[in-house]
């Protein structure tokens, strides 16, 4: 068994065109006024047209309809990578908020229910230092967080506000780009599950005001950048398997874990059947497993044993 860095994967590397079932990632620039689920529709339609209607499809991280920016869509086995993207890939945003009015949704789509003073911007340096590191926030009433199996936004639309316990998140980077008593523009890199709408409300409170978001753009997910994304409208022009294949990105671009190469067919078969494989290597993060240049899946190495996490050879 050999192990090496994943540096051999270029950031914009495309998958080779074959007749195999589609497995890979698409970087989409989601437009405003479209839900993340609706953004999947042109891709689903194309999959049906090219005879791939059974291909699994999903996305890594919901963007609200009023927001735009990077949305990663996964096909095939790559849909099973969601938990790892959420754990290892911070999400970066640029946001614009207005002071003086709070809405029930935390953004411009909601109803105003609170008026307050404009911002006291003298607290700028304190705020910039406060929003770095561990950060605790409650999920907003209008969110996909579930209570008794039903999203909070469904409860809220019925007039029932469910207060959930605060959840600890991480803010890796925070910068105020523009600030006056009326509005703020800031950028933040945060852990998965962080609501920027709630972050804006908390920031406004620290400026002795209240506020809501009016613009939100996601610029990065881990190593993936909005500048690499394809406009969603362009997928309506694709007509073939080959054209869609050329848009697919290797999952290693988003999850640049170390790469393990299995030396023998015996080890390959052991991985295929979910069996552990003895190894002298050690690694805290998951590793990509390959054999003869073909990706087999994702594994973890603990106490001298390589254990299967995701078998990408199995039939979906």
PDB file of C-alpha atoms in Angstrom:
ATOM      1  CA  UNK A   1       0.000   0.000   0.000  1.00  0.00           C
ATOM      2  CA  UNK A   2       1.331   3.426  -0.947  1.00  0.00           C
ATOM      3  CA  UNK A   3       0.253   6.810   0.349  1.00  0.00           C
ATOM      4  CA  UNK A   4       0.795  10.269  -1.088  1.00  0.00           C
ATOM      5  CA  UNK A   5      -0.563  13.784  -1.100  1.00  0.00           C
ATOM      6  CA  UNK A   6      -3.538  14.670  -3.262  1.00  0.00           C
ATOM      7  CA  UNK A   7      -1.605  17.612  -4.766  1.00  0.00           C
ATOM      8  CA  UNK A   8      -1.662  15.846  -8.119  1.00  0.00           C
ATOM      9  CA  UNK A   9      -5.286  16.923  -8.521  1.00  0.00           C
ATOM     10  CA  UNK A  10      -5.623  20.310 -10.162  1.00  0.00           C
ATOM     11  CA  UNK A  11      -8.289  22.660  -8.858  1.00  0.00           C
ATOM     12  CA  UNK A  12     -10.178  22.672 -12.125  1.00  0.00           C
ATOM     13  CA  UNK A  13      -9.539  19.072 -13.156  1.00  0.00           C
ATOM     14  CA  UNK A  14     -12.420  17.609 -15.150  1.00  0.00           C
ATOM     15  CA  UNK A  15     -13.422  13.966 -15.075  1.00  0.00           C
ATOM     16  CA  UNK A  16     -12.644  11.809 -18.093  1.00  0.00           C
ATOM     17  CA  UNK A  17     -15.527  11.152 -20.450  1.00  0.00           C
ATOM     18  CA  UNK A  18     -16.643   7.513 -20.333  1.00  0.00           C
ATOM     19  CA  UNK A  19     -19.860   5.571 -20.663  1.00  0.00           C
ATOM     20  CA  UNK A  20     -19.831   4.763 -16.939  1.00  0.00           C
ATOM     21  CA  UNK A  21     -22.579   5.968 -14.585  1.00  0.00           C
ATOM     22  CA  UNK A  22     -22.027   9.613 -13.733  1.00  0.00           C
ATOM     23  CA  UNK A  23     -20.178  10.283 -10.482  1.00  0.00           C
ATOM     24  CA  UNK A  24     -18.766  13.691  -9.664  1.00  0.00           C
ATOM     25  CA  UNK A  25     -19.482  17.259  -8.631  1.00  0.00           C
ATOM     26  CA  UNK A  26     -20.876  20.308 -10.418  1.00  0.00           C
ATOM     27  CA  UNK A  27     -20.048  23.836  -9.284  1.00  0.00           C
ATOM     28  CA  UNK A  28     -23.125  25.957  -9.926  1.00  0.00           C
ATOM     29  CA  UNK A  29     -23.607  29.706  -9.598  1.00  0.00           C
ATOM     30  CA  UNK A  30     -27.127  29.748  -8.173  1.00  0.00           C
ATOM     31  CA  UNK A  31     -29.080  32.865  -9.159  1.00  0.00           C
ATOM     32  CA  UNK A  32     -31.304  34.829  -6.803  1.00  0.00           C
ATOM     33  CA  UNK A  33     -35.023  34.015  -6.440  1.00  0.00           C
ATOM     34  CA  UNK A  34     -34.404  30.287  -6.937  1.00  0.00           C
ATOM     35  CA  UNK A  35     -34.373  27.687  -4.167  1.00  0.00           C
ATOM     36  CA  UNK A  36     -31.486  25.248  -3.938  1.00  0.00           C
ATOM     37  CA  UNK A  37     -33.869  22.390  -4.706  1.00  0.00           C
ATOM     38  CA  UNK A  38     -35.186  24.178  -7.794  1.00  0.00           C
ATOM     39  CA  UNK A  39     -31.593  24.669  -8.959  1.00  0.00           C
ATOM     40  CA  UNK A  40     -31.373  20.885  -9.369  1.00  0.00           C
ATOM     41  CA  UNK A  41     -34.201  20.805 -11.918  1.00  0.00           C
ATOM     42  CA  UNK A  42     -32.186  21.631 -15.109  1.00  0.00           C
ATOM     43  CA  UNK A  43     -29.647  18.952 -14.136  1.00  0.00           C
ATOM     44  CA  UNK A  44     -32.362  16.370 -13.429  1.00  0.00           C
ATOM     45  CA  UNK A  45     -34.001  17.165 -16.758  1.00  0.00           C
ATOM     46  CA  UNK A  46     -30.701  16.719 -18.592  1.00  0.00           C
ATOM     47  CA  UNK A  47     -30.052  13.405 -16.809  1.00  0.00           C
ATOM     48  CA  UNK A  48     -33.401  12.109 -18.061  1.00  0.00           C
ATOM     49  CA  UNK A  49     -32.629  13.235 -21.598  1.00  0.00           C
ATOM     50  CA  UNK A  50     -29.283  11.397 -21.711  1.00  0.00           C
ATOM     51  CA  UNK A  51     -30.590   8.161 -20.201  1.00  0.00           C
ATOM     52  CA  UNK A  52     -29.241   8.770 -16.686  1.00  0.00           C
ATOM     53  CA  UNK A  53     -32.560   9.281 -14.870  1.00  0.00           C
ATOM     54  CA  UNK A  54     -31.567   6.791 -12.132  1.00  0.00           C
ATOM     55  CA  UNK A  55     -28.458   8.804 -11.256  1.00  0.00           C
ATOM     56  CA  UNK A  56     -28.604  10.078  -7.689  1.00  0.00           C
ATOM     57  CA  UNK A  57     -28.400  13.861  -7.307  1.00  0.00           C
ATOM     58  CA  UNK A  58     -28.146  16.232  -4.354  1.00  0.00           C
ATOM     59  CA  UNK A  59     -26.416  19.390  -3.150  1.00  0.00           C
ATOM     60  CA  UNK A  60     -24.000  20.288  -0.362  1.00  0.00           C
ATOM     61  CA  UNK A  61     -25.493  23.170   1.620  1.00  0.00           C
ATOM     62  CA  UNK A  62     -28.747  25.043   1.100  1.00  0.00           C
ATOM     63  CA  UNK A  63     -28.741  28.619  -0.159  1.00  0.00           C
ATOM     64  CA  UNK A  64     -31.881  30.630   0.595  1.00  0.00           C
ATOM     65  CA  UNK A  65     -33.846  31.803  -2.474  1.00  0.00           C
ATOM     66  CA  UNK A  66     -32.848  35.454  -1.927  1.00  0.00           C
ATOM     67  CA  UNK A  67     -29.155  34.462  -1.883  1.00  0.00           C
ATOM     68  CA  UNK A  68     -26.864  33.661  -4.792  1.00  0.00           C
ATOM     69  CA  UNK A  69     -23.457  32.128  -5.302  1.00  0.00           C
ATOM     70  CA  UNK A  70     -21.717  28.780  -5.169  1.00  0.00           C
ATOM     71  CA  UNK A  71     -23.835  25.651  -4.923  1.00  0.00           C
ATOM     72  CA  UNK A  72     -22.109  22.268  -5.191  1.00  0.00           C
ATOM     73  CA  UNK A  73     -24.267  19.602  -6.822  1.00  0.00           C
ATOM     74  CA  UNK A  74     -23.266  15.957  -6.420  1.00  0.00           C
ATOM     75  CA  UNK A  75     -24.027  13.051  -8.762  1.00  0.00           C
ATOM     76  CA  UNK A  76     -23.910   9.316  -8.115  1.00  0.00           C
ATOM     77  CA  UNK A  77     -21.664   8.050  -5.323  1.00  0.00           C
ATOM     78  CA  UNK A  78     -20.541  11.602  -4.603  1.00  0.00           C
ATOM     79  CA  UNK A  79     -23.933  12.340  -3.012  1.00  0.00           C
ATOM     80  CA  UNK A  80     -22.670  10.282  -0.055  1.00  0.00           C
ATOM     81  CA  UNK A  81     -19.908  12.806   0.639  1.00  0.00           C
ATOM     82  CA  UNK A  82     -22.235  15.432   2.128  1.00  0.00           C
ATOM     83  CA  UNK A  83     -21.286  14.787   5.768  1.00  0.00           C
ATOM     84  CA  UNK A  84     -17.573  15.099   4.956  1.00  0.00           C
ATOM     85  CA  UNK A  85     -18.041  18.353   3.035  1.00  0.00           C
ATOM     86  CA  UNK A  86     -20.016  19.760   5.968  1.00  0.00           C
ATOM     87  CA  UNK A  87     -17.324  18.700   8.454  1.00  0.00           C
ATOM     88  CA  UNK A  88     -14.170  19.659   6.570  1.00  0.00           C
ATOM     89  CA  UNK A  89     -15.184  22.542   4.286  1.00  0.00           C
ATOM     90  CA  UNK A  90     -15.919  25.984   5.757  1.00  0.00           C
ATOM     91  CA  UNK A  91     -18.360  28.118   3.799  1.00  0.00           C
ATOM     92  CA  UNK A  92     -17.478  31.709   2.937  1.00  0.00           C
ATOM     93  CA  UNK A  93     -20.014  34.489   2.349  1.00  0.00           C
ATOM     94  CA  UNK A  94     -20.271  38.176   1.563  1.00  0.00           C
ATOM     95  CA  UNK A  95     -23.357  39.696   3.192  1.00  0.00           C
ATOM     96  CA  UNK A  96     -25.100  43.041   3.257  1.00  0.00           C
ATOM     97  CA  UNK A  97     -27.427  43.996   6.084  1.00  0.00           C
ATOM     98  CA  UNK A  98     -29.563  46.984   7.000  1.00  0.00           C
ATOM     99  CA  UNK A  99     -29.841  48.409  10.505  1.00  0.00           C
ATOM    100  CA  UNK A 100     -33.000  49.707  12.158  1.00  0.00           C
ATOM    101  CA  UNK A 101     -35.513  47.025  11.166  1.00  0.00           C
ATOM    102  CA  UNK A 102     -35.837  43.367  12.134  1.00  0.00           C
ATOM    103  CA  UNK A 103     -37.930  40.912  10.104  1.00  0.00           C
ATOM    104  CA  UNK A 104     -39.497  37.604  11.081  1.00  0.00           C
ATOM    105  CA  UNK A 105     -37.304  35.695   8.612  1.00  0.00           C
ATOM    106  CA  UNK A 106     -34.102  37.661   9.249  1.00  0.00           C
ATOM    107  CA  UNK A 107     -33.927  38.807   5.625  1.00  0.00           C
ATOM    108  CA  UNK A 108     -35.650  41.080   3.123  1.00  0.00           C
ATOM    109  CA  UNK A 109     -38.321  38.473   2.282  1.00  0.00           C
ATOM    110  CA  UNK A 110     -39.908  38.655   5.736  1.00  0.00           C
ATOM    111  CA  UNK A 111     -42.328  40.959   7.488  1.00  0.00           C
ATOM    112  CA  UNK A 112     -40.967  43.793   9.628  1.00  0.00           C
ATOM    113  CA  UNK A 113     -41.892  43.367  13.292  1.00  0.00           C
ATOM    114  CA  UNK A 114     -39.375  45.539  15.145  1.00  0.00           C
ATOM    115  CA  UNK A 115     -38.023  49.055  14.647  1.00  0.00           C
ATOM    116  CA  UNK A 116     -34.973  50.321  16.519  1.00  0.00           C
ATOM    117  CA  UNK A 117     -32.206  52.896  16.521  1.00  0.00           C
ATOM    118  CA  UNK A 118     -29.618  52.927  13.762  1.00  0.00           C
ATOM    119  CA  UNK A 119     -26.186  51.457  14.494  1.00  0.00           C
ATOM    120  CA  UNK A 120     -23.698  52.879  16.955  1.00  0.00           C
ATOM    121  CA  UNK A 121     -20.619  52.197  14.853  1.00  0.00           C
ATOM    122  CA  UNK A 122     -18.173  53.104  17.636  1.00  0.00           C
ATOM    123  CA  UNK A 123     -18.203  49.411  18.602  1.00  0.00           C
ATOM    124  CA  UNK A 124     -16.624  48.301  15.302  1.00  0.00           C
ATOM    125  CA  UNK A 125     -13.306  47.015  16.689  1.00  0.00           C
ATOM    126  CA  UNK A 126     -15.077  45.128  19.487  1.00  0.00           C
ATOM    127  CA  UNK A 127     -17.447  43.450  17.029  1.00  0.00           C
ATOM    128  CA  UNK A 128     -14.656  42.441  14.656  1.00  0.00           C
ATOM    129  CA  UNK A 129     -12.791  40.707  17.481  1.00  0.00           C
ATOM    130  CA  UNK A 130     -15.908  39.108  18.982  1.00  0.00           C
ATOM    131  CA  UNK A 131     -16.935  37.194  15.867  1.00  0.00           C
ATOM    132  CA  UNK A 132     -13.890  34.978  15.544  1.00  0.00           C
ATOM    133  CA  UNK A 133     -13.697  31.458  16.933  1.00  0.00           C
ATOM    134  CA  UNK A 134     -16.485  29.654  18.728  1.00  0.00           C
ATOM    135  CA  UNK A 135     -19.909  31.163  18.219  1.00  0.00           C
ATOM    136  CA  UNK A 136     -23.244  30.027  19.651  1.00  0.00           C
ATOM    137  CA  UNK A 137     -26.520  30.668  17.807  1.00  0.00           C
ATOM    138  CA  UNK A 138     -30.097  29.428  17.795  1.00  0.00           C
ATOM    139  CA  UNK A 139     -31.606  28.231  14.510  1.00  0.00           C
ATOM    140  CA  UNK A 140     -34.059  30.862  13.222  1.00  0.00           C
ATOM    141  CA  UNK A 141     -37.800  30.196  13.257  1.00  0.00           C
ATOM    142  CA  UNK A 142     -37.781  30.219   9.463  1.00  0.00           C
ATOM    143  CA  UNK A 143     -35.212  27.507   8.802  1.00  0.00           C
ATOM    144  CA  UNK A 144     -34.961  23.907   7.621  1.00  0.00           C
ATOM    145  CA  UNK A 145     -33.953  22.725  11.118  1.00  0.00           C
ATOM    146  CA  UNK A 146     -36.492  20.133  12.174  1.00  0.00           C
ATOM    147  CA  UNK A 147     -38.706  19.739  15.241  1.00  0.00           C
ATOM    148  CA  UNK A 148     -40.690  16.530  15.594  1.00  0.00           C
ATOM    149  CA  UNK A 149     -39.776  15.696  12.017  1.00  0.00           C
ATOM    150  CA  UNK A 150     -41.113  18.967  10.567  1.00  0.00           C
ATOM    151  CA  UNK A 151     -38.994  21.962   9.433  1.00  0.00           C
ATOM    152  CA  UNK A 152     -39.196  25.007  11.688  1.00  0.00           C
ATOM    153  CA  UNK A 153     -40.410  27.168   8.782  1.00  0.00           C
ATOM    154  CA  UNK A 154     -43.532  25.011   8.503  1.00  0.00           C
ATOM    155  CA  UNK A 155     -44.259  25.527  12.217  1.00  0.00           C
ATOM    156  CA  UNK A 156     -43.613  29.269  11.818  1.00  0.00           C
ATOM    157  CA  UNK A 157     -46.041  29.533   8.890  1.00  0.00           C
ATOM    158  CA  UNK A 158     -48.652  27.996  11.184  1.00  0.00           C
ATOM    159  CA  UNK A 159     -47.961  30.722  13.739  1.00  0.00           C
ATOM    160  CA  UNK A 160     -45.945  28.478  16.065  1.00  0.00           C
ATOM    161  CA  UNK A 161     -42.429  29.616  16.945  1.00  0.00           C
ATOM    162  CA  UNK A 162     -40.232  26.729  18.098  1.00  0.00           C
ATOM    163  CA  UNK A 163     -37.249  27.825  20.190  1.00  0.00           C
ATOM    164  CA  UNK A 164     -34.353  25.411  19.733  1.00  0.00           C
ATOM    165  CA  UNK A 165     -31.315  25.172  21.972  1.00  0.00           C
ATOM    166  CA  UNK A 166     -28.252  27.186  20.895  1.00  0.00           C
ATOM    167  CA  UNK A 167     -25.739  25.322  18.755  1.00  0.00           C
ATOM    168  CA  UNK A 168     -22.006  25.973  18.816  1.00  0.00           C
ATOM    169  CA  UNK A 169     -20.523  26.978  15.472  1.00  0.00           C
ATOM    170  CA  UNK A 170     -17.129  28.257  14.341  1.00  0.00           C
ATOM    171  CA  UNK A 171     -16.230  31.512  12.611  1.00  0.00           C
ATOM    172  CA  UNK A 172     -12.844  31.135  10.922  1.00  0.00           C
ATOM    173  CA  UNK A 173     -12.689  34.572   9.323  1.00  0.00           C
ATOM    174  CA  UNK A 174     -14.711  37.746   9.825  1.00  0.00           C
ATOM    175  CA  UNK A 175     -14.165  41.151   8.279  1.00  0.00           C
ATOM    176  CA  UNK A 176     -16.290  44.285   8.057  1.00  0.00           C
ATOM    177  CA  UNK A 177     -15.892  45.678   4.547  1.00  0.00           C
ATOM    178  CA  UNK A 178     -18.232  48.647   4.876  1.00  0.00           C
ATOM    179  CA  UNK A 179     -20.036  50.163   7.851  1.00  0.00           C
ATOM    180  CA  UNK A 180     -22.215  53.161   8.586  1.00  0.00           C
ATOM    181  CA  UNK A 181     -25.233  53.741  10.793  1.00  0.00           C
ATOM    182  CA  UNK A 182     -27.590  52.456   8.065  1.00  0.00           C
ATOM    183  CA  UNK A 183     -25.880  49.373   6.662  1.00  0.00           C
ATOM    184  CA  UNK A 184     -23.045  46.889   6.925  1.00  0.00           C
ATOM    185  CA  UNK A 185     -21.214  44.725   4.389  1.00  0.00           C
ATOM    186  CA  UNK A 186     -19.145  41.917   5.873  1.00  0.00           C
ATOM    187  CA  UNK A 187     -17.436  38.696   4.836  1.00  0.00           C
ATOM    188  CA  UNK A 188     -17.296  35.572   6.966  1.00  0.00           C
ATOM    189  CA  UNK A 189     -15.976  32.042   6.704  1.00  0.00           C
ATOM    190  CA  UNK A 190     -17.992  29.746   8.944  1.00  0.00           C
ATOM    191  CA  UNK A 191     -18.615  26.129   9.814  1.00  0.00           C
ATOM    192  CA  UNK A 192     -21.477  24.249   8.232  1.00  0.00           C
ATOM    193  CA  UNK A 193     -24.898  24.976   9.693  1.00  0.00           C
ATOM    194  CA  UNK A 194     -24.163  28.605  10.552  1.00  0.00           C
ATOM    195  CA  UNK A 195     -27.069  30.905   9.706  1.00  0.00           C
ATOM    196  CA  UNK A 196     -25.768  34.213   8.342  1.00  0.00           C
ATOM    197  CA  UNK A 197     -29.216  35.714   8.942  1.00  0.00           C
ATOM    198  CA  UNK A 198     -28.817  35.065  12.675  1.00  0.00           C
ATOM    199  CA  UNK A 199     -25.220  36.291  12.591  1.00  0.00           C
ATOM    200  CA  UNK A 200     -26.461  39.586  11.120  1.00  0.00           C
ATOM    201  CA  UNK A 201     -29.056  39.935  13.890  1.00  0.00           C
ATOM    202  CA  UNK A 202     -26.403  39.301  16.543  1.00  0.00           C
ATOM    203  CA  UNK A 203     -24.025  41.812  14.946  1.00  0.00           C
ATOM    204  CA  UNK A 204     -26.786  44.434  14.824  1.00  0.00           C
ATOM    205  CA  UNK A 205     -27.512  43.867  18.520  1.00  0.00           C
ATOM    206  CA  UNK A 206     -23.835  44.519  19.342  1.00  0.00           C
ATOM    207  CA  UNK A 207     -24.113  47.800  17.420  1.00  0.00           C
ATOM    208  CA  UNK A 208     -27.057  48.688  19.733  1.00  0.00           C
ATOM    209  CA  UNK A 209     -29.508  48.245  16.891  1.00  0.00           C
ATOM    210  CA  UNK A 210     -31.443  45.517  15.095  1.00  0.00           C
ATOM    211  CA  UNK A 211     -31.192  44.459  11.490  1.00  0.00           C
ATOM    212  CA  UNK A 212     -31.756  42.016   8.664  1.00  0.00           C
ATOM    213  CA  UNK A 213     -29.962  40.735   5.575  1.00  0.00           C
ATOM    214  CA  UNK A 214     -30.712  42.188   2.158  1.00  0.00           C
ATOM    215  CA  UNK A 215     -27.994  40.451   0.127  1.00  0.00           C
ATOM    216  CA  UNK A 216     -26.048  37.210   0.581  1.00  0.00           C
ATOM    217  CA  UNK A 217     -23.500  35.608  -1.751  1.00  0.00           C
ATOM    218  CA  UNK A 218     -21.646  32.376  -1.065  1.00  0.00           C
ATOM    219  CA  UNK A 219     -18.157  32.709  -2.526  1.00  0.00           C
ATOM    220  CA  UNK A 220     -16.429  29.503  -1.353  1.00  0.00           C
ATOM    221  CA  UNK A 221     -16.991  26.011   0.001  1.00  0.00           C
ATOM    222  CA  UNK A 222     -13.635  24.672   1.147  1.00  0.00           C
ATOM    223  CA  UNK A 223     -11.319  24.933  -1.876  1.00  0.00           C
ATOM    224  CA  UNK A 224     -14.181  25.402  -4.338  1.00  0.00           C
ATOM    225  CA  UNK A 225     -14.723  28.999  -5.443  1.00  0.00           C
ATOM    226  CA  UNK A 226     -17.614  30.843  -7.036  1.00  0.00           C
ATOM    227  CA  UNK A 227     -15.300  31.909  -9.879  1.00  0.00           C
ATOM    228  CA  UNK A 228     -15.030  28.222 -10.891  1.00  0.00           C
ATOM    229  CA  UNK A 229     -18.808  27.805 -11.042  1.00  0.00           C
ATOM    230  CA  UNK A 230     -20.933  27.462 -14.177  1.00  0.00           C
ATOM    231  CA  UNK A 231     -24.005  29.628 -14.659  1.00  0.00           C
ATOM    232  CA  UNK A 232     -27.086  27.473 -14.136  1.00  0.00           C
ATOM    233  CA  UNK A 233     -28.655  28.711 -17.384  1.00  0.00           C
ATOM    234  CA  UNK A 234     -25.821  27.132 -19.382  1.00  0.00           C
ATOM    235  CA  UNK A 235     -26.932  23.633 -18.372  1.00  0.00           C
ATOM    236  CA  UNK A 236     -30.106  24.146 -20.391  1.00  0.00           C
ATOM    237  CA  UNK A 237     -27.907  24.253 -23.490  1.00  0.00           C
ATOM    238  CA  UNK A 238     -26.216  20.886 -22.835  1.00  0.00           C
ATOM    239  CA  UNK A 239     -27.601  17.951 -24.804  1.00  0.00           C
ATOM    240  CA  UNK A 240     -25.314  14.960 -24.319  1.00  0.00           C
ATOM    241  CA  UNK A 241     -23.641  12.678 -21.810  1.00  0.00           C
ATOM    242  CA  UNK A 242     -20.237  13.886 -22.991  1.00  0.00           C
ATOM    243  CA  UNK A 243     -21.099  17.561 -22.509  1.00  0.00           C
ATOM    244  CA  UNK A 244     -22.298  16.979 -18.941  1.00  0.00           C
ATOM    245  CA  UNK A 245     -19.306  14.749 -18.159  1.00  0.00           C
ATOM    246  CA  UNK A 246     -16.950  17.544 -19.149  1.00  0.00           C
ATOM    247  CA  UNK A 247     -18.515  19.764 -16.477  1.00  0.00           C
ATOM    248  CA  UNK A 248     -17.950  17.242 -13.686  1.00  0.00           C
ATOM    249  CA  UNK A 249     -15.285  17.960 -11.072  1.00  0.00           C
ATOM    250  CA  UNK A 250     -13.362  15.335  -9.140  1.00  0.00           C
ATOM    251  CA  UNK A 251     -14.469  15.180  -5.469  1.00  0.00           C
ATOM    252  CA  UNK A 252     -10.807  15.378  -4.408  1.00  0.00           C
ATOM    253  CA  UNK A 253     -10.872  19.055  -5.424  1.00  0.00           C
ATOM    254  CA  UNK A 254     -13.319  19.798  -2.595  1.00  0.00           C
ATOM    255  CA  UNK A 255     -12.000  17.155  -0.184  1.00  0.00           C
ATOM    256  CA  UNK A 256      -8.200  17.147  -0.690  1.00  0.00           C
ATOM    257  CA  UNK A 257      -7.481  14.201   1.593  1.00  0.00           C
ATOM    258  CA  UNK A 258      -4.375  12.078   1.240  1.00  0.00           C
ATOM    259  CA  UNK A 259      -4.463   9.373  -1.402  1.00  0.00           C
ATOM    260  CA  UNK A 260      -3.802   5.690  -0.616  1.00  0.00           C
ATOM    261  CA  UNK A 261      -2.955   3.305  -3.465  1.00  0.00           C
ATOM    262  CA  UNK A 262      -3.737  -0.366  -2.855  1.00  0.00           C
ATOM    263  CA  UNK A 263      -0.986  -2.576  -4.289  1.00  0.00           C
ATOM    264  CA  UNK A 264      -2.806  -5.847  -4.872  1.00  0.00           C
ATOM    265  CA  UNK A 265      -6.038  -7.222  -6.247  1.00  0.00           C
ATOM    266  CA  UNK A 266      -6.497  -8.987  -2.924  1.00  0.00           C
ATOM    267  CA  UNK A 267      -6.543  -5.646  -1.065  1.00  0.00           C
ATOM    268  CA  UNK A 268      -8.899  -4.250  -3.689  1.00  0.00           C
ATOM    269  CA  UNK A 269     -11.341  -7.124  -3.166  1.00  0.00           C
ATOM    270  CA  UNK A 270     -11.101  -6.708   0.598  1.00  0.00           C
ATOM    271  CA  UNK A 271     -12.066  -3.037   0.227  1.00  0.00           C
ATOM    272  CA  UNK A 272     -14.886  -3.925  -2.150  1.00  0.00           C
ATOM    273  CA  UNK A 273     -16.401  -6.225   0.507  1.00  0.00           C
ATOM    274  CA  UNK A 274     -15.959  -3.743   3.357  1.00  0.00           C
ATOM    275  CA  UNK A 275     -13.145  -5.636   5.065  1.00  0.00           C
ATOM    276  CA  UNK A 276     -10.361  -3.936   7.020  1.00  0.00           C
ATOM    277  CA  UNK A 277      -6.851  -3.849   5.528  1.00  0.00           C
ATOM    278  CA  UNK A 278      -3.651  -3.897   7.568  1.00  0.00           C
ATOM    279  CA  UNK A 279      -1.397  -0.861   7.066  1.00  0.00           C
ATOM    280  CA  UNK A 280       1.627   0.803   8.657  1.00  0.00           C
ATOM    281  CA  UNK A 281       0.261   4.268   7.907  1.00  0.00           C
ATOM    282  CA  UNK A 282      -1.672   6.594  10.194  1.00  0.00           C
ATOM    283  CA  UNK A 283      -3.889   9.553   9.324  1.00  0.00           C
ATOM    284  CA  UNK A 284      -6.304  11.646  11.380  1.00  0.00           C
ATOM    285  CA  UNK A 285      -8.474  12.632   8.409  1.00  0.00           C
ATOM    286  CA  UNK A 286     -10.166  10.259   5.944  1.00  0.00           C
ATOM    287  CA  UNK A 287      -8.148   9.078   2.939  1.00  0.00           C
ATOM    288  CA  UNK A 288      -9.033   8.447  -0.696  1.00  0.00           C
ATOM    289  CA  UNK A 289      -8.431   4.856  -1.721  1.00  0.00           C
ATOM    290  CA  UNK A 290      -7.243   3.970  -5.248  1.00  0.00           C
ATOM    291  CA  UNK A 291      -6.208   0.856  -7.146  1.00  0.00           C
ATOM    292  CA  UNK A 292      -4.490   1.054 -10.539  1.00  0.00           C
ATOM    293  CA  UNK A 293      -5.581   4.652 -10.966  1.00  0.00           C
ATOM    294  CA  UNK A 294      -9.258   4.026 -10.171  1.00  0.00           C
ATOM    295  CA  UNK A 295     -10.942   5.574  -7.161  1.00  0.00           C
ATOM    296  CA  UNK A 296     -12.431   2.911  -4.907  1.00  0.00           C
ATOM    297  CA  UNK A 297     -13.825   5.138  -2.190  1.00  0.00           C
ATOM    298  CA  UNK A 298     -13.133   6.797   1.126  1.00  0.00           C
ATOM    299  CA  UNK A 299     -11.619   5.190   4.225  1.00  0.00           C
ATOM    300  CA  UNK A 300     -10.216   5.951   7.666  1.00  0.00           C
ATOM    301  CA  UNK A 301      -7.005   4.595   9.170  1.00  0.00           C
ATOM    302  CA  UNK A 302      -7.093   3.721  12.864  1.00  0.00           C
ATOM    303  CA  UNK A 303      -4.660   1.609  14.876  1.00  0.00           C
ATOM    304  CA  UNK A 304      -2.963   0.149  11.827  1.00  0.00           C
ATOM    305  CA  UNK A 305      -6.187  -0.729  10.050  1.00  0.00           C
ATOM    306  CA  UNK A 306      -7.740   0.848   6.959  1.00  0.00           C
ATOM    307  CA  UNK A 307     -11.527   0.780   7.351  1.00  0.00           C
ATOM    308  CA  UNK A 308     -14.047   1.512   4.603  1.00  0.00           C
ATOM    309  CA  UNK A 309     -16.176   4.643   4.984  1.00  0.00           C
ATOM    310  CA  UNK A 310     -17.655   4.891   1.482  1.00  0.00           C
ATOM    311  CA  UNK A 311     -17.408   2.137  -1.112  1.00  0.00           C
ATOM    312  CA  UNK A 312     -17.718   3.808  -4.510  1.00  0.00           C
ATOM    313  CA  UNK A 313     -17.617   0.474  -6.321  1.00  0.00           C
ATOM    314  CA  UNK A 314     -20.942  -0.639  -4.839  1.00  0.00           C
ATOM    315  CA  UNK A 315     -24.084  -0.299  -6.930  1.00  0.00           C
ATOM    316  CA  UNK A 316     -26.330   2.577  -5.866  1.00  0.00           C
TER     317      UNK A 316
END
